[in-house]
């Protein structure tokens, strides 16, 4: 019986796949979690549990609040074509020229609030942050302009959750998620893909076992 359970467990998790927009994702959502390499979902014992795993609020005390932000420097990138690009000219294609992207300095804030009532075995959390918000900026006249000139995502995410402690060891949470997209630009020399002032709703659920 145990062998069948293990095989079923492996098959389920082998089938699951995830897609993540990691190119613009900001992982620095709290100082402590960042110091742990963002391996914080299984710990989630401070106010940032509101983002990483709201069910972890059940193993905290009283009310907690956390406000902070990440200062991010996106360095300029130098592109220098190698010797093989000379073969492009021989085939009649323009050879890429050296170019550089602009450096950017960005600040991404976050705020978390959690509350746990041991007497009622109920709690709540609120997460406000921006998991996407980076930019890249290449010259419109560069040899890479057909791929990218300016890319930008500016958004805010709000996630309130309710937490319930099933036992001394298990807690669950459920919540709603509101995403507000202030601005998005994915431009190149061929097309301009721009949008702003849009939003959407989703849901969240989590579990914590200790």
PDB file of N, CA and C in Angstrom, residues 33-81:
ATOM      1  N   UNK A  33      14.022  37.228   4.541  1.00  0.00           N
ATOM      2  CA  UNK A  33      13.836  36.204   3.527  1.00  0.00           C
ATOM      3  C   UNK A  33      14.919  36.283   2.456  1.00  0.00           C
ATOM      4  N   UNK A  34      15.320  37.502   2.095  1.00  0.00           N
ATOM      5  CA  UNK A  34      16.385  37.664   1.115  1.00  0.00           C
ATOM      6  C   UNK A  34      17.691  37.084   1.646  1.00  0.00           C
ATOM      7  N   UNK A  35      17.965  37.304   2.935  1.00  0.00           N
ATOM      8  CA  UNK A  35      19.163  36.748   3.538  1.00  0.00           C
ATOM      9  C   UNK A  35      19.158  35.235   3.582  1.00  0.00           C
ATOM     10  N   UNK A  36      17.971  34.632   3.471  1.00  0.00           N
ATOM     11  CA  UNK A  36      17.838  33.172   3.455  1.00  0.00           C
ATOM     12  C   UNK A  36      17.697  32.645   2.033  1.00  0.00           C
ATOM     13  N   UNK A  37      18.048  33.479   1.066  1.00  0.00           N
ATOM     14  CA  UNK A  37      17.930  33.061  -0.324  1.00  0.00           C
ATOM     15  C   UNK A  37      16.483  32.874  -0.761  1.00  0.00           C
ATOM     16  N   UNK A  38      15.556  33.592  -0.108  1.00  0.00           N
ATOM     17  CA  UNK A  38      14.118  33.521  -0.372  1.00  0.00           C
ATOM     18  C   UNK A  38      13.515  32.151  -0.059  1.00  0.00           C
ATOM     19  N   UNK A  39      14.272  31.313   0.668  1.00  0.00           N
ATOM     20  CA  UNK A  39      13.748  30.013   1.109  1.00  0.00           C
ATOM     21  C   UNK A  39      13.014  30.208   2.428  1.00  0.00           C
ATOM     22  N   UNK A  40      11.878  30.910   2.359  1.00  0.00           N
ATOM     23  CA  UNK A  40      11.195  31.370   3.560  1.00  0.00           C
ATOM     24  C   UNK A  40       9.777  30.823   3.696  1.00  0.00           C
ATOM     25  N   UNK A  41       9.267  30.171   2.665  1.00  0.00           N
ATOM     26  CA  UNK A  41       7.891  29.696   2.690  1.00  0.00           C
ATOM     27  C   UNK A  41       7.645  28.712   3.826  1.00  0.00           C
ATOM     28  N   UNK A  42       8.614  27.853   4.100  1.00  0.00           N
ATOM     29  CA  UNK A  42       8.467  26.866   5.158  1.00  0.00           C
ATOM     30  C   UNK A  42       8.771  27.405   6.538  1.00  0.00           C
ATOM     31  N   UNK A  43       9.228  28.659   6.626  1.00  0.00           N
ATOM     32  CA  UNK A  43       9.518  29.289   7.923  1.00  0.00           C
ATOM     33  C   UNK A  43       8.391  30.270   8.247  1.00  0.00           C
ATOM     34  N   UNK A  44       8.269  31.319   7.459  1.00  0.00           N
ATOM     35  CA  UNK A  44       7.144  32.275   7.510  1.00  0.00           C
ATOM     36  C   UNK A  44       6.711  32.603   8.928  1.00  0.00           C
ATOM     37  N   UNK A  45       7.640  33.102   9.744  1.00  0.00           N
ATOM     38  CA  UNK A  45       7.317  33.362  11.147  1.00  0.00           C
ATOM     39  C   UNK A  45       7.431  34.840  11.522  1.00  0.00           C
ATOM     40  N   UNK A  46       7.355  35.743  10.543  1.00  0.00           N
ATOM     41  CA  UNK A  46       7.262  37.167  10.840  1.00  0.00           C
ATOM     42  C   UNK A  46       6.198  37.778   9.923  1.00  0.00           C
ATOM     43  N   UNK A  47       6.100  39.097   9.906  1.00  0.00           N
ATOM     44  CA  UNK A  47       5.014  39.735   9.160  1.00  0.00           C
ATOM     45  C   UNK A  47       5.055  39.456   7.666  1.00  0.00           C
ATOM     46  N   UNK A  48       6.234  39.145   7.119  1.00  0.00           N
ATOM     47  CA  UNK A  48       6.314  38.862   5.688  1.00  0.00           C
ATOM     48  C   UNK A  48       5.671  37.528   5.322  1.00  0.00           C
ATOM     49  N   UNK A  49       5.215  36.782   6.332  1.00  0.00           N
ATOM     50  CA  UNK A  49       4.417  35.582   6.051  1.00  0.00           C
ATOM     51  C   UNK A  49       3.183  35.940   5.231  1.00  0.00           C
ATOM     52  N   UNK A  50       2.722  37.187   5.345  1.00  0.00           N
ATOM     53  CA  UNK A  50       1.569  37.647   4.566  1.00  0.00           C
ATOM     54  C   UNK A  50       1.790  37.451   3.078  1.00  0.00           C
ATOM     55  N   UNK A  51       3.052  37.456   2.644  1.00  0.00           N
ATOM     56  CA  UNK A  51       3.390  37.246   1.237  1.00  0.00           C
ATOM     57  C   UNK A  51       3.888  35.830   0.969  1.00  0.00           C
ATOM     58  N   UNK A  52       4.778  35.329   1.802  1.00  0.00           N
ATOM     59  CA  UNK A  52       5.422  34.047   1.525  1.00  0.00           C
ATOM     60  C   UNK A  52       4.533  32.846   1.849  1.00  0.00           C
ATOM     61  N   UNK A  53       3.794  32.900   2.941  1.00  0.00           N
ATOM     62  CA  UNK A  53       2.910  31.803   3.332  1.00  0.00           C
ATOM     63  C   UNK A  53       2.009  32.284   4.470  1.00  0.00           C
ATOM     64  N   UNK A  54       0.826  32.835   4.166  1.00  0.00           N
ATOM     65  CA  UNK A  54      -0.030  33.380   5.215  1.00  0.00           C
ATOM     66  C   UNK A  54      -0.389  32.385   6.313  1.00  0.00           C
ATOM     67  N   UNK A  55      -0.413  31.092   6.008  1.00  0.00           N
ATOM     68  CA  UNK A  55      -0.742  30.098   7.028  1.00  0.00           C
ATOM     69  C   UNK A  55       0.257  30.130   8.178  1.00  0.00           C
ATOM     70  N   UNK A  56       1.459  30.614   7.924  1.00  0.00           N
ATOM     71  CA  UNK A  56       2.464  30.706   8.973  1.00  0.00           C
ATOM     72  C   UNK A  56       2.103  31.700  10.065  1.00  0.00           C
ATOM     73  N   UNK A  57       1.147  32.596   9.795  1.00  0.00           N
ATOM     74  CA  UNK A  57       0.714  33.574  10.800  1.00  0.00           C
ATOM     75  C   UNK A  57       0.170  32.859  12.037  1.00  0.00           C
ATOM     76  N   UNK A  58      -0.379  31.653  11.856  1.00  0.00           N
ATOM     77  CA  UNK A  58      -0.939  30.894  12.970  1.00  0.00           C
ATOM     78  C   UNK A  58       0.105  30.521  14.003  1.00  0.00           C
ATOM     79  N   UNK A  59       1.372  30.619  13.657  1.00  0.00           N
ATOM     80  CA  UNK A  59       2.443  30.259  14.587  1.00  0.00           C
ATOM     81  C   UNK A  59       3.216  31.494  15.041  1.00  0.00           C
ATOM     82  N   UNK A  60       2.563  32.669  14.946  1.00  0.00           N
ATOM     83  CA  UNK A  60       3.132  33.915  15.461  1.00  0.00           C
ATOM     84  C   UNK A  60       2.265  34.401  16.627  1.00  0.00           C
ATOM     85  N   UNK A  61       2.635  35.510  17.214  1.00  0.00           N
ATOM     86  CA  UNK A  61       1.902  36.047  18.354  1.00  0.00           C
ATOM     87  C   UNK A  61       1.407  37.463  18.060  1.00  0.00           C
ATOM     88  N   UNK A  62       0.116  37.706  18.326  1.00  0.00           N
ATOM     89  CA  UNK A  62      -0.436  39.053  18.257  1.00  0.00           C
ATOM     90  C   UNK A  62      -0.336  39.700  16.890  1.00  0.00           C
ATOM     91  N   UNK A  63      -0.081  41.017  16.911  1.00  0.00           N
ATOM     92  CA  UNK A  63      -0.023  41.796  15.679  1.00  0.00           C
ATOM     93  C   UNK A  63       1.417  42.122  15.317  1.00  0.00           C
ATOM     94  N   UNK A  64       1.704  42.086  14.038  1.00  0.00           N
ATOM     95  CA  UNK A  64       3.026  42.445  13.529  1.00  0.00           C
ATOM     96  C   UNK A  64       2.856  43.297  12.281  1.00  0.00           C
ATOM     97  N   UNK A  65       3.775  44.223  12.089  1.00  0.00           N
ATOM     98  CA  UNK A  65       3.769  45.061  10.893  1.00  0.00           C
ATOM     99  C   UNK A  65       5.195  45.195  10.375  1.00  0.00           C
ATOM    100  N   UNK A  66       5.332  45.198   9.082  1.00  0.00           N
ATOM    101  CA  UNK A  66       6.652  45.327   8.452  1.00  0.00           C
ATOM    102  C   UNK A  66       6.533  46.246   7.245  1.00  0.00           C
ATOM    103  N   UNK A  67       7.375  47.246   7.177  1.00  0.00           N
ATOM    104  CA  UNK A  67       7.416  48.168   6.042  1.00  0.00           C
ATOM    105  C   UNK A  67       8.859  48.297   5.583  1.00  0.00           C
ATOM    106  N   UNK A  68       9.081  48.191   4.319  1.00  0.00           N
ATOM    107  CA  UNK A  68      10.451  48.289   3.808  1.00  0.00           C
ATOM    108  C   UNK A  68      10.459  48.429   2.301  1.00  0.00           C
ATOM    109  N   UNK A  69      11.580  48.121   1.709  1.00  0.00           N
ATOM    110  CA  UNK A  69      11.697  48.220   0.264  1.00  0.00           C
ATOM    111  C   UNK A  69      13.059  47.736  -0.193  1.00  0.00           C
ATOM    112  N   UNK A  70      13.161  47.519  -1.471  1.00  0.00           N
ATOM    113  CA  UNK A  70      14.409  47.054  -2.069  1.00  0.00           C
ATOM    114  C   UNK A  70      14.924  48.108  -3.036  1.00  0.00           C
ATOM    115  N   UNK A  71      16.161  48.534  -2.827  1.00  0.00           N
ATOM    116  CA  UNK A  71      16.821  49.410  -3.781  1.00  0.00           C
ATOM    117  C   UNK A  71      17.570  48.557  -4.780  1.00  0.00           C
ATOM    118  N   UNK A  72      17.201  48.649  -6.028  1.00  0.00           N
ATOM    119  CA  UNK A  72      17.748  47.763  -7.059  1.00  0.00           C
ATOM    120  C   UNK A  72      18.479  48.584  -8.111  1.00  0.00           C
ATOM    121  N   UNK A  73      19.725  48.233  -8.341  1.00  0.00           N
ATOM    122  CA  UNK A  73      20.511  48.856  -9.401  1.00  0.00           C
ATOM    123  C   UNK A  73      20.591  47.883 -10.576  1.00  0.00           C
ATOM    124  N   UNK A  74      19.997  48.270 -11.677  1.00  0.00           N
ATOM    125  CA  UNK A  74      20.095  47.472 -12.903  1.00  0.00           C
ATOM    126  C   UNK A  74      21.291  48.012 -13.686  1.00  0.00           C
ATOM    127  N   UNK A  75      22.399  47.284 -13.722  1.00  0.00           N
ATOM    128  CA  UNK A  75      23.608  47.818 -14.349  1.00  0.00           C
ATOM    129  C   UNK A  75      23.483  47.912 -15.866  1.00  0.00           C
ATOM    130  N   UNK A  76      24.216  48.848 -16.440  1.00  0.00           N
ATOM    131  CA  UNK A  76      24.294  48.912 -17.891  1.00  0.00           C
ATOM    132  C   UNK A  76      25.050  47.710 -18.425  1.00  0.00           C
ATOM    133  N   UNK A  77      24.614  47.207 -19.545  1.00  0.00           N
ATOM    134  CA  UNK A  77      25.217  46.014 -20.144  1.00  0.00           C
ATOM    135  C   UNK A  77      25.867  46.400 -21.463  1.00  0.00           C
ATOM    136  N   UNK A  78      27.114  46.006 -21.635  1.00  0.00           N
ATOM    137  CA  UNK A  78      27.838  46.256 -22.885  1.00  0.00           C
ATOM    138  C   UNK A  78      27.747  45.041 -23.792  1.00  0.00           C
ATOM    139  N   UNK A  79      27.339  45.273 -25.030  1.00  0.00           N
ATOM    140  CA  UNK A  79      27.299  44.202 -26.019  1.00  0.00           C
ATOM    141  C   UNK A  79      28.383  44.453 -27.052  1.00  0.00           C
ATOM    142  N   UNK A  80      29.252  43.468 -27.216  1.00  0.00           N
ATOM    143  CA  UNK A  80      30.325  43.545 -28.208  1.00  0.00           C
ATOM    144  C   UNK A  80      30.241  42.321 -29.105  1.00  0.00           C
ATOM    145  N   UNK A  81      30.024  42.490 -30.403  1.00  0.00           N
ATOM    146  CA  UNK A  81      29.931  41.325 -31.296  1.00  0.00           C
ATOM    147  C   UNK A  81      31.278  40.615 -31.399  1.00  0.00           C
TER     148      UNK A  81
END
